[in-house]
Amino acid sequence: MAADQSIQPARSGAEHPELDMLEAIHEKNQSMAWQSRADALQGLSKTVSKQRNEILSDDLRRKIRTAIMKERSGDVRGPGDRFRSLIAAEQVGVDFSALKKIQDAAHRQVATTFAGASNRFRYSETVVGSSPDWFASPPPIIWTPLPDPNREKVFRPPFMGSWDRFIQNQATGDGRVIANDSYLDGTSRLGSKIVARNHDASDVDIISVRRETGYLVRFKTLRTGILQVKADLQSLYCHHSVVTEDEFGWSDFNASTRSRLVLAVFWNWEDVDPANETSDQWFVAGISCSGDGESYPGDTTQVQPGQRRIVNLYTTMAIEENVKVWIYVGLADEIWAFLNDVSIDIAIDSSWLLNSLSVRSI
């Protein structure tokens, strides 16, 4: 099975030796993690394809296609290809019950691989508002002659560094990644445009595309405690799209789009992983859909242009007093699809402004 897959090196827009080291460590770690997941998904695709072919062989599929073509007519009021394919499959003795069990088991495995286990505890809070809300009350900062550990330190554009942190492309079979572009401008804009399609998913195919972009600031802790990072963002546009078309009566698919807001804190450059990383898993909930491919969500506006969102993110571990850390906040856009005889066009086109970052130890 052919596969279109790659992971590209991260790039940052700041000239700093520590950031160079951070990029190298992160790239090595993410490459291994991504390759492990890509191999697992590729193996799952091959396993499911083999199991399905034991029930629905290539010879049976050709017979069903031939039967459909013979019975086609110009009458639009007559039964469609989906109905005729089910009848033809039943006539040649396809075990639909066994086929359904294989498909359900595969969907459970791939959903766990892509989305991960659900977390009932969220280390984030979200406030949704519009642009005028900012002027309704003064910023929550009071300047004092000496550093006050109870006050937030506010960072505004331009930030200390920008980071095109993660780029992933994976598409099996006839799947293609059409676009994986960043909107990162090095000042305050972040987001991405990721587009993939598979117009001939005649086998069990997978699509997985991701882009993560964000900004970095330098912060010195004034007390021992966890970090609270308040990110103030404003939407320029946020479109998510899933369009499908079924090819046979037993077709099914599972697809999702999602945008996460990520917080990572780095201070020990000898570590392989970021010192601490958390995220708002549903910053933009996106689309989650499944079925036979006959109906689909289409293009959706997930967040209205100009809408403002303030998200409080918290580290899951305390950091000692008087430690200098790099704080990264970024937007991770991800699309994925698990296809069984379903054609798909799937995309995210999302651009945001990061108005400010407010940081304090609590």
PDB file of N, CA, C and O in Angstrom, residues 256-315:
ATOM      1  N   SER A 256     -12.516  13.475  11.532  1.00  0.00           N
ATOM      2  CA  SER A 256     -12.561  14.508  12.561  1.00  0.00           C
ATOM      3  C   SER A 256     -11.632  15.657  12.198  1.00  0.00           C
ATOM      4  O   SER A 256     -10.590  15.464  11.567  1.00  0.00           O
ATOM      5  N   THR A 257     -12.033  16.861  12.597  1.00  0.00           N
ATOM      6  CA  THR A 257     -11.170  18.045  12.555  1.00  0.00           C
ATOM      7  C   THR A 257     -11.178  18.648  13.948  1.00  0.00           C
ATOM      8  O   THR A 257     -12.198  18.639  14.639  1.00  0.00           O
ATOM      9  N   ARG A 258     -10.035  19.202  14.361  1.00  0.00           N
ATOM     10  CA  ARG A 258      -9.953  19.754  15.710  1.00  0.00           C
ATOM     11  C   ARG A 258      -8.789  20.728  15.799  1.00  0.00           C
ATOM     12  O   ARG A 258      -7.783  20.563  15.121  1.00  0.00           O
ATOM     13  N   SER A 259      -8.937  21.736  16.666  1.00  0.00           N
ATOM     14  CA  SER A 259      -7.858  22.681  16.949  1.00  0.00           C
ATOM     15  C   SER A 259      -7.644  22.743  18.453  1.00  0.00           C
ATOM     16  O   SER A 259      -8.586  23.027  19.207  1.00  0.00           O
ATOM     17  N   ARG A 260      -6.397  22.458  18.894  1.00  0.00           N
ATOM     18  CA  ARG A 260      -6.049  22.500  20.311  1.00  0.00           C
ATOM     19  C   ARG A 260      -5.168  23.717  20.586  1.00  0.00           C
ATOM     20  O   ARG A 260      -4.337  24.077  19.767  1.00  0.00           O
ATOM     21  N   LEU A 261      -5.350  24.323  21.751  1.00  0.00           N
ATOM     22  CA  LEU A 261      -4.453  25.383  22.201  1.00  0.00           C
ATOM     23  C   LEU A 261      -3.451  24.758  23.155  1.00  0.00           C
ATOM     24  O   LEU A 261      -3.832  24.158  24.165  1.00  0.00           O
ATOM     25  N   VAL A 262      -2.171  24.874  22.826  1.00  0.00           N
ATOM     26  CA  VAL A 262      -1.115  24.138  23.532  1.00  0.00           C
ATOM     27  C   VAL A 262      -0.263  25.084  24.371  1.00  0.00           C
ATOM     28  O   VAL A 262       0.113  26.176  23.927  1.00  0.00           O
ATOM     29  N   LEU A 263       0.036  24.665  25.607  1.00  0.00           N
ATOM     30  CA  LEU A 263       0.983  25.369  26.472  1.00  0.00           C
ATOM     31  C   LEU A 263       2.137  24.420  26.765  1.00  0.00           C
ATOM     32  O   LEU A 263       1.935  23.291  27.210  1.00  0.00           O
ATOM     33  N   ALA A 264       3.366  24.878  26.496  1.00  0.00           N
ATOM     34  CA  ALA A 264       4.553  24.096  26.833  1.00  0.00           C
ATOM     35  C   ALA A 264       5.538  25.005  27.555  1.00  0.00           C
ATOM     36  O   ALA A 264       5.722  26.172  27.172  1.00  0.00           O
ATOM     37  N   VAL A 265       6.163  24.476  28.597  1.00  0.00           N
ATOM     38  CA  VAL A 265       7.134  25.231  29.375  1.00  0.00           C
ATOM     39  C   VAL A 265       8.463  24.475  29.337  1.00  0.00           C
ATOM     40  O   VAL A 265       8.510  23.279  29.615  1.00  0.00           O
ATOM     41  N   PHE A 266       9.533  25.174  28.971  1.00  0.00           N
ATOM     42  CA  PHE A 266      10.857  24.566  28.832  1.00  0.00           C
ATOM     43  C   PHE A 266      11.837  25.249  29.776  1.00  0.00           C
ATOM     44  O   PHE A 266      11.886  26.473  29.820  1.00  0.00           O
ATOM     45  N   TRP A 267      12.632  24.454  30.495  1.00  0.00           N
ATOM     46  CA  TRP A 267      13.720  25.060  31.262  1.00  0.00           C
ATOM     47  C   TRP A 267      14.948  24.175  31.351  1.00  0.00           C
ATOM     48  O   TRP A 267      16.039  24.674  31.532  1.00  0.00           O
ATOM     49  N   ASN A 268      14.810  22.870  31.219  1.00  0.00           N
ATOM     50  CA  ASN A 268      15.963  21.974  31.307  1.00  0.00           C
ATOM     51  C   ASN A 268      16.317  21.497  29.904  1.00  0.00           C
ATOM     52  O   ASN A 268      15.625  20.658  29.333  1.00  0.00           O
ATOM     53  N   TRP A 269      17.377  22.016  29.334  1.00  0.00           N
ATOM     54  CA  TRP A 269      17.696  21.730  27.939  1.00  0.00           C
ATOM     55  C   TRP A 269      18.311  20.354  27.741  1.00  0.00           C
ATOM     56  O   TRP A 269      18.550  19.934  26.621  1.00  0.00           O
ATOM     57  N   GLU A 270      18.586  19.628  28.832  1.00  0.00           N
ATOM     58  CA  GLU A 270      19.089  18.269  28.710  1.00  0.00           C
ATOM     59  C   GLU A 270      17.944  17.255  28.600  1.00  0.00           C
ATOM     60  O   GLU A 270      18.158  16.108  28.252  1.00  0.00           O
ATOM     61  N   ASP A 271      16.728  17.680  28.928  1.00  0.00           N
ATOM     62  CA  ASP A 271      15.584  16.767  28.863  1.00  0.00           C
ATOM     63  C   ASP A 271      15.208  16.494  27.417  1.00  0.00           C
ATOM     64  O   ASP A 271      15.340  17.358  26.539  1.00  0.00           O
ATOM     65  N   VAL A 272      14.692  15.311  27.175  1.00  0.00           N
ATOM     66  CA  VAL A 272      14.231  14.968  25.824  1.00  0.00           C
ATOM     67  C   VAL A 272      12.882  15.603  25.559  1.00  0.00           C
ATOM     68  O   VAL A 272      12.572  16.003  24.441  1.00  0.00           O
ATOM     69  N   ASP A 273      12.046  15.712  26.576  1.00  0.00           N
ATOM     70  CA  ASP A 273      10.699  16.244  26.417  1.00  0.00           C
ATOM     71  C   ASP A 273      10.632  17.680  26.923  1.00  0.00           C
ATOM     72  O   ASP A 273      11.484  18.110  27.694  1.00  0.00           O
ATOM     73  N   PRO A 274       9.587  18.421  26.532  1.00  0.00           N
ATOM     74  CA  PRO A 274       9.344  19.708  27.182  1.00  0.00           C
ATOM     75  C   PRO A 274       9.178  19.466  28.680  1.00  0.00           C
ATOM     76  O   PRO A 274       8.748  18.408  29.119  1.00  0.00           O
ATOM     77  N   ALA A 275       9.549  20.467  29.464  1.00  0.00           N
ATOM     78  CA  ALA A 275       9.458  20.300  30.915  1.00  0.00           C
ATOM     79  C   ALA A 275       8.029  19.981  31.323  1.00  0.00           C
ATOM     80  O   ALA A 275       7.792  19.156  32.192  1.00  0.00           O
ATOM     81  N   ASN A 276       7.063  20.650  30.721  1.00  0.00           N
ATOM     82  CA  ASN A 276       5.664  20.404  31.041  1.00  0.00           C
ATOM     83  C   ASN A 276       4.810  20.873  29.872  1.00  0.00           C
ATOM     84  O   ASN A 276       5.066  21.932  29.295  1.00  0.00           O
ATOM     85  N   GLU A 277       3.811  20.099  29.505  1.00  0.00           N
ATOM     86  CA  GLU A 277       2.952  20.464  28.373  1.00  0.00           C
ATOM     87  C   GLU A 277       1.512  20.078  28.671  1.00  0.00           C
ATOM     88  O   GLU A 277       1.226  18.957  29.089  1.00  0.00           O
ATOM     89  N   THR A 278       0.598  21.032  28.479  1.00  0.00           N
ATOM     90  CA  THR A 278      -0.828  20.794  28.632  1.00  0.00           C
ATOM     91  C   THR A 278      -1.538  21.469  27.471  1.00  0.00           C
ATOM     92  O   THR A 278      -0.928  22.222  26.696  1.00  0.00           O
ATOM     93  N   SER A 279      -2.823  21.223  27.334  1.00  0.00           N
ATOM     94  CA  SER A 279      -3.555  21.852  26.232  1.00  0.00           C
ATOM     95  C   SER A 279      -5.045  21.902  26.519  1.00  0.00           C
ATOM     96  O   SER A 279      -5.573  21.111  27.311  1.00  0.00           O
ATOM     97  N   ASP A 280      -5.703  22.863  25.896  1.00  0.00           N
ATOM     98  CA  ASP A 280      -7.158  22.905  25.842  1.00  0.00           C
ATOM     99  C   ASP A 280      -7.549  22.056  24.636  1.00  0.00           C
ATOM    100  O   ASP A 280      -7.424  22.489  23.488  1.00  0.00           O
ATOM    101  N   GLN A 281      -7.996  20.829  24.900  1.00  0.00           N
ATOM    102  CA  GLN A 281      -8.231  19.868  23.824  1.00  0.00           C
ATOM    103  C   GLN A 281      -9.313  20.318  22.848  1.00  0.00           C
ATOM    104  O   GLN A 281      -9.304  19.922  21.699  1.00  0.00           O
ATOM    105  N   TRP A 282     -10.232  21.138  23.306  1.00  0.00           N
ATOM    106  CA  TRP A 282     -11.369  21.519  22.457  1.00  0.00           C
ATOM    107  C   TRP A 282     -11.464  23.031  22.317  1.00  0.00           C
ATOM    108  O   TRP A 282     -12.538  23.610  22.420  1.00  0.00           O
ATOM    109  N   PHE A 283     -10.320  23.682  22.106  1.00  0.00           N
ATOM    110  CA  PHE A 283     -10.334  25.123  21.854  1.00  0.00           C
ATOM    111  C   PHE A 283     -11.274  25.439  20.692  1.00  0.00           C
ATOM    112  O   PHE A 283     -12.080  26.359  20.751  1.00  0.00           O
ATOM    113  N   VAL A 284     -11.147  24.672  19.609  1.00  0.00           N
ATOM    114  CA  VAL A 284     -12.158  24.658  18.549  1.00  0.00           C
ATOM    115  C   VAL A 284     -12.557  23.195  18.374  1.00  0.00           C
ATOM    116  O   VAL A 284     -11.748  22.379  17.942  1.00  0.00           O
ATOM    117  N   ALA A 285     -13.784  22.870  18.750  1.00  0.00           N
ATOM    118  CA  ALA A 285     -14.212  21.473  18.778  1.00  0.00           C
ATOM    119  C   ALA A 285     -14.174  20.830  17.403  1.00  0.00           C
ATOM    120  O   ALA A 285     -13.898  19.645  17.257  1.00  0.00           O
ATOM    121  N   GLY A 286     -14.439  21.623  16.355  1.00  0.00           N
ATOM    122  CA  GLY A 286     -14.364  21.099  14.998  1.00  0.00           C
ATOM    123  C   GLY A 286     -15.504  20.171  14.647  1.00  0.00           C
ATOM    124  O   GLY A 286     -16.607  20.262  15.190  1.00  0.00           O
ATOM    125  N   ILE A 287     -15.215  19.242  13.750  1.00  0.00           N
ATOM    126  CA  ILE A 287     -16.213  18.307  13.226  1.00  0.00           C
ATOM    127  C   ILE A 287     -15.813  16.889  13.620  1.00  0.00           C
ATOM    128  O   ILE A 287     -14.658  16.509  13.496  1.00  0.00           O
ATOM    129  N   SER A 288     -16.772  16.122  14.076  1.00  0.00           N
ATOM    130  CA  SER A 288     -16.564  14.700  14.309  1.00  0.00           C
ATOM    131  C   SER A 288     -17.741  13.971  13.675  1.00  0.00           C
ATOM    132  O   SER A 288     -18.898  14.190  14.063  1.00  0.00           O
ATOM    133  N   CYS A 289     -17.474  13.149  12.674  1.00  0.00           N
ATOM    134  CA  CYS A 289     -18.574  12.525  11.945  1.00  0.00           C
ATOM    135  C   CYS A 289     -18.198  11.122  11.496  1.00  0.00           C
ATOM    136  O   CYS A 289     -17.014  10.783  11.372  1.00  0.00           O
ATOM    137  N   SER A 290     -19.203  10.323  11.263  1.00  0.00           N
ATOM    138  CA  SER A 290     -19.022   8.959  10.785  1.00  0.00           C
ATOM    139  C   SER A 290     -20.306   8.524  10.095  1.00  0.00           C
ATOM    140  O   SER A 290     -21.340   9.185  10.194  1.00  0.00           O
ATOM    141  N   GLY A 291     -20.228   7.402   9.397  1.00  0.00           N
ATOM    142  CA  GLY A 291     -21.418   6.905   8.712  1.00  0.00           C
ATOM    143  C   GLY A 291     -21.059   6.244   7.403  1.00  0.00           C
ATOM    144  O   GLY A 291     -19.936   5.773   7.201  1.00  0.00           O
ATOM    145  N   ASP A 292     -22.030   6.243   6.487  1.00  0.00           N
ATOM    146  CA  ASP A 292     -21.830   5.566   5.202  1.00  0.00           C
ATOM    147  C   ASP A 292     -21.317   6.496   4.113  1.00  0.00           C
ATOM    148  O   ASP A 292     -21.063   6.065   2.987  1.00  0.00           O
ATOM    149  N   GLY A 293     -21.180   7.785   4.406  1.00  0.00           N
ATOM    150  CA  GLY A 293     -20.655   8.726   3.428  1.00  0.00           C
ATOM    151  C   GLY A 293     -21.707   9.402   2.578  1.00  0.00           C
ATOM    152  O   GLY A 293     -21.390  10.309   1.806  1.00  0.00           O
ATOM    153  N   GLU A 294     -22.990   8.988   2.702  1.00  0.00           N
ATOM    154  CA  GLU A 294     -24.038   9.612   1.887  1.00  0.00           C
ATOM    155  C   GLU A 294     -24.364  11.016   2.369  1.00  0.00           C
ATOM    156  O   GLU A 294     -24.767  11.866   1.590  1.00  0.00           O
ATOM    157  N   SER A 295     -24.239  11.272   3.673  1.00  0.00           N
ATOM    158  CA  SER A 295     -24.452  12.612   4.213  1.00  0.00           C
ATOM    159  C   SER A 295     -23.176  13.076   4.887  1.00  0.00           C
ATOM    160  O   SER A 295     -22.379  12.271   5.369  1.00  0.00           O
ATOM    161  N   TYR A 296     -22.974  14.384   4.928  1.00  0.00           N
ATOM    162  CA  TYR A 296     -21.731  14.938   5.463  1.00  0.00           C
ATOM    163  C   TYR A 296     -21.972  16.376   5.921  1.00  0.00           C
ATOM    164  O   TYR A 296     -22.932  17.030   5.491  1.00  0.00           O
ATOM    165  N   PRO A 297     -21.117  16.900   6.809  1.00  0.00           N
ATOM    166  CA  PRO A 297     -21.319  18.254   7.346  1.00  0.00           C
ATOM    167  C   PRO A 297     -21.081  19.362   6.331  1.00  0.00           C
ATOM    168  O   PRO A 297     -21.648  20.447   6.427  1.00  0.00           O
ATOM    169  N   GLY A 298     -20.149  19.143   5.374  1.00  0.00           N
ATOM    170  CA  GLY A 298     -19.785  20.196   4.431  1.00  0.00           C
ATOM    171  C   GLY A 298     -18.879  21.225   5.070  1.00  0.00           C
ATOM    172  O   GLY A 298     -18.181  20.954   6.054  1.00  0.00           O
ATOM    173  N   ASP A 299     -18.880  22.444   4.547  1.00  0.00           N
ATOM    174  CA  ASP A 299     -18.036  23.515   5.072  1.00  0.00           C
ATOM    175  C   ASP A 299     -18.756  24.214   6.216  1.00  0.00           C
ATOM    176  O   ASP A 299     -19.911  24.629   6.074  1.00  0.00           O
ATOM    177  N   THR A 300     -18.094  24.351   7.355  1.00  0.00           N
ATOM    178  CA  THR A 300     -18.707  24.978   8.527  1.00  0.00           C
ATOM    179  C   THR A 300     -17.825  26.109   9.047  1.00  0.00           C
ATOM    180  O   THR A 300     -16.595  26.018   9.013  1.00  0.00           O
ATOM    181  N   THR A 301     -18.462  27.172   9.525  1.00  0.00           N
ATOM    182  CA  THR A 301     -17.754  28.250  10.214  1.00  0.00           C
ATOM    183  C   THR A 301     -17.772  27.927  11.695  1.00  0.00           C
ATOM    184  O   THR A 301     -18.808  27.997  12.352  1.00  0.00           O
ATOM    185  N   GLN A 302     -16.615  27.542  12.241  1.00  0.00           N
ATOM    186  CA  GLN A 302     -16.540  27.101  13.624  1.00  0.00           C
ATOM    187  C   GLN A 302     -16.528  28.270  14.613  1.00  0.00           C
ATOM    188  O   GLN A 302     -17.067  28.170  15.710  1.00  0.00           O
ATOM    189  N   VAL A 303     -15.881  29.366  14.216  1.00  0.00           N
ATOM    190  CA  VAL A 303     -15.813  30.555  15.064  1.00  0.00           C
ATOM    191  C   VAL A 303     -16.042  31.773  14.171  1.00  0.00           C
ATOM    192  O   VAL A 303     -15.431  31.883  13.106  1.00  0.00           O
ATOM    193  N   GLN A 304     -16.908  32.666  14.598  1.00  0.00           N
ATOM    194  CA  GLN A 304     -17.210  33.847  13.803  1.00  0.00           C
ATOM    195  C   GLN A 304     -15.998  34.784  13.736  1.00  0.00           C
ATOM    196  O   GLN A 304     -15.283  34.944  14.729  1.00  0.00           O
ATOM    197  N   PRO A 305     -15.757  35.417  12.583  1.00  0.00           N
ATOM    198  CA  PRO A 305     -14.652  36.377  12.474  1.00  0.00           C
ATOM    199  C   PRO A 305     -14.780  37.495  13.510  1.00  0.00           C
ATOM    200  O   PRO A 305     -15.868  38.034  13.721  1.00  0.00           O
ATOM    201  N   GLY A 306     -13.685  37.797  14.167  1.00  0.00           N
ATOM    202  CA  GLY A 306     -13.686  38.859  15.178  1.00  0.00           C
ATOM    203  C   GLY A 306     -13.969  38.373  16.585  1.00  0.00           C
ATOM    204  O   GLY A 306     -13.767  39.129  17.550  1.00  0.00           O
ATOM    205  N   GLN A 307     -14.433  37.126  16.736  1.00  0.00           N
ATOM    206  CA  GLN A 307     -14.738  36.623  18.080  1.00  0.00           C
ATOM    207  C   GLN A 307     -13.457  36.472  18.892  1.00  0.00           C
ATOM    208  O   GLN A 307     -12.455  35.988  18.393  1.00  0.00           O
ATOM    209  N   ARG A 308     -13.531  36.877  20.149  1.00  0.00           N
ATOM    210  CA  ARG A 308     -12.372  36.858  21.042  1.00  0.00           C
ATOM    211  C   ARG A 308     -12.510  35.729  22.046  1.00  0.00           C
ATOM    212  O   ARG A 308     -13.584  35.513  22.612  1.00  0.00           O
ATOM    213  N   ARG A 309     -11.422  35.013  22.282  1.00  0.00           N
ATOM    214  CA  ARG A 309     -11.418  33.943  23.269  1.00  0.00           C
ATOM    215  C   ARG A 309     -10.215  34.119  24.206  1.00  0.00           C
ATOM    216  O   ARG A 309      -9.095  34.299  23.737  1.00  0.00           O
ATOM    217  N   ILE A 310     -10.491  34.060  25.490  1.00  0.00           N
ATOM    218  CA  ILE A 310      -9.447  34.124  26.510  1.00  0.00           C
ATOM    219  C   ILE A 310      -9.385  32.764  27.176  1.00  0.00           C
ATOM    220  O   ILE A 310     -10.387  32.273  27.709  1.00  0.00           O
ATOM    221  N   VAL A 311      -8.229  32.149  27.129  1.00  0.00           N
ATOM    222  CA  VAL A 311      -8.069  30.797  27.670  1.00  0.00           C
ATOM    223  C   VAL A 311      -6.997  30.817  28.751  1.00  0.00           C
ATOM    224  O   VAL A 311      -5.879  31.290  28.525  1.00  0.00           O
ATOM    225  N   ASN A 312      -7.337  30.318  29.926  1.00  0.00           N
ATOM    226  CA  ASN A 312      -6.372  30.152  31.017  1.00  0.00           C
ATOM    227  C   ASN A 312      -5.846  28.727  30.995  1.00  0.00           C
ATOM    228  O   ASN A 312      -6.613  27.769  31.136  1.00  0.00           O
ATOM    229  N   LEU A 313      -4.551  28.591  30.796  1.00  0.00           N
ATOM    230  CA  LEU A 313      -3.898  27.295  30.803  1.00  0.00           C
ATOM    231  C   LEU A 313      -3.002  27.192  32.036  1.00  0.00           C
ATOM    232  O   LEU A 313      -2.396  28.186  32.454  1.00  0.00           O
ATOM    233  N   TYR A 314      -2.911  25.994  32.603  1.00  0.00           N
ATOM    234  CA  TYR A 314      -2.147  25.794  33.831  1.00  0.00           C
ATOM    235  C   TYR A 314      -1.182  24.623  33.653  1.00  0.00           C
ATOM    236  O   TYR A 314      -1.547  23.590  33.091  1.00  0.00           O
ATOM    237  N   THR A 315       0.035  24.800  34.157  1.00  0.00           N
ATOM    238  CA  THR A 315       0.959  23.673  34.142  1.00  0.00           C
ATOM    239  C   THR A 315       0.495  22.634  35.158  1.00  0.00           C
ATOM    240  O   THR A 315      -0.221  22.950  36.108  1.00  0.00           O
TER     241      THR A 315
END
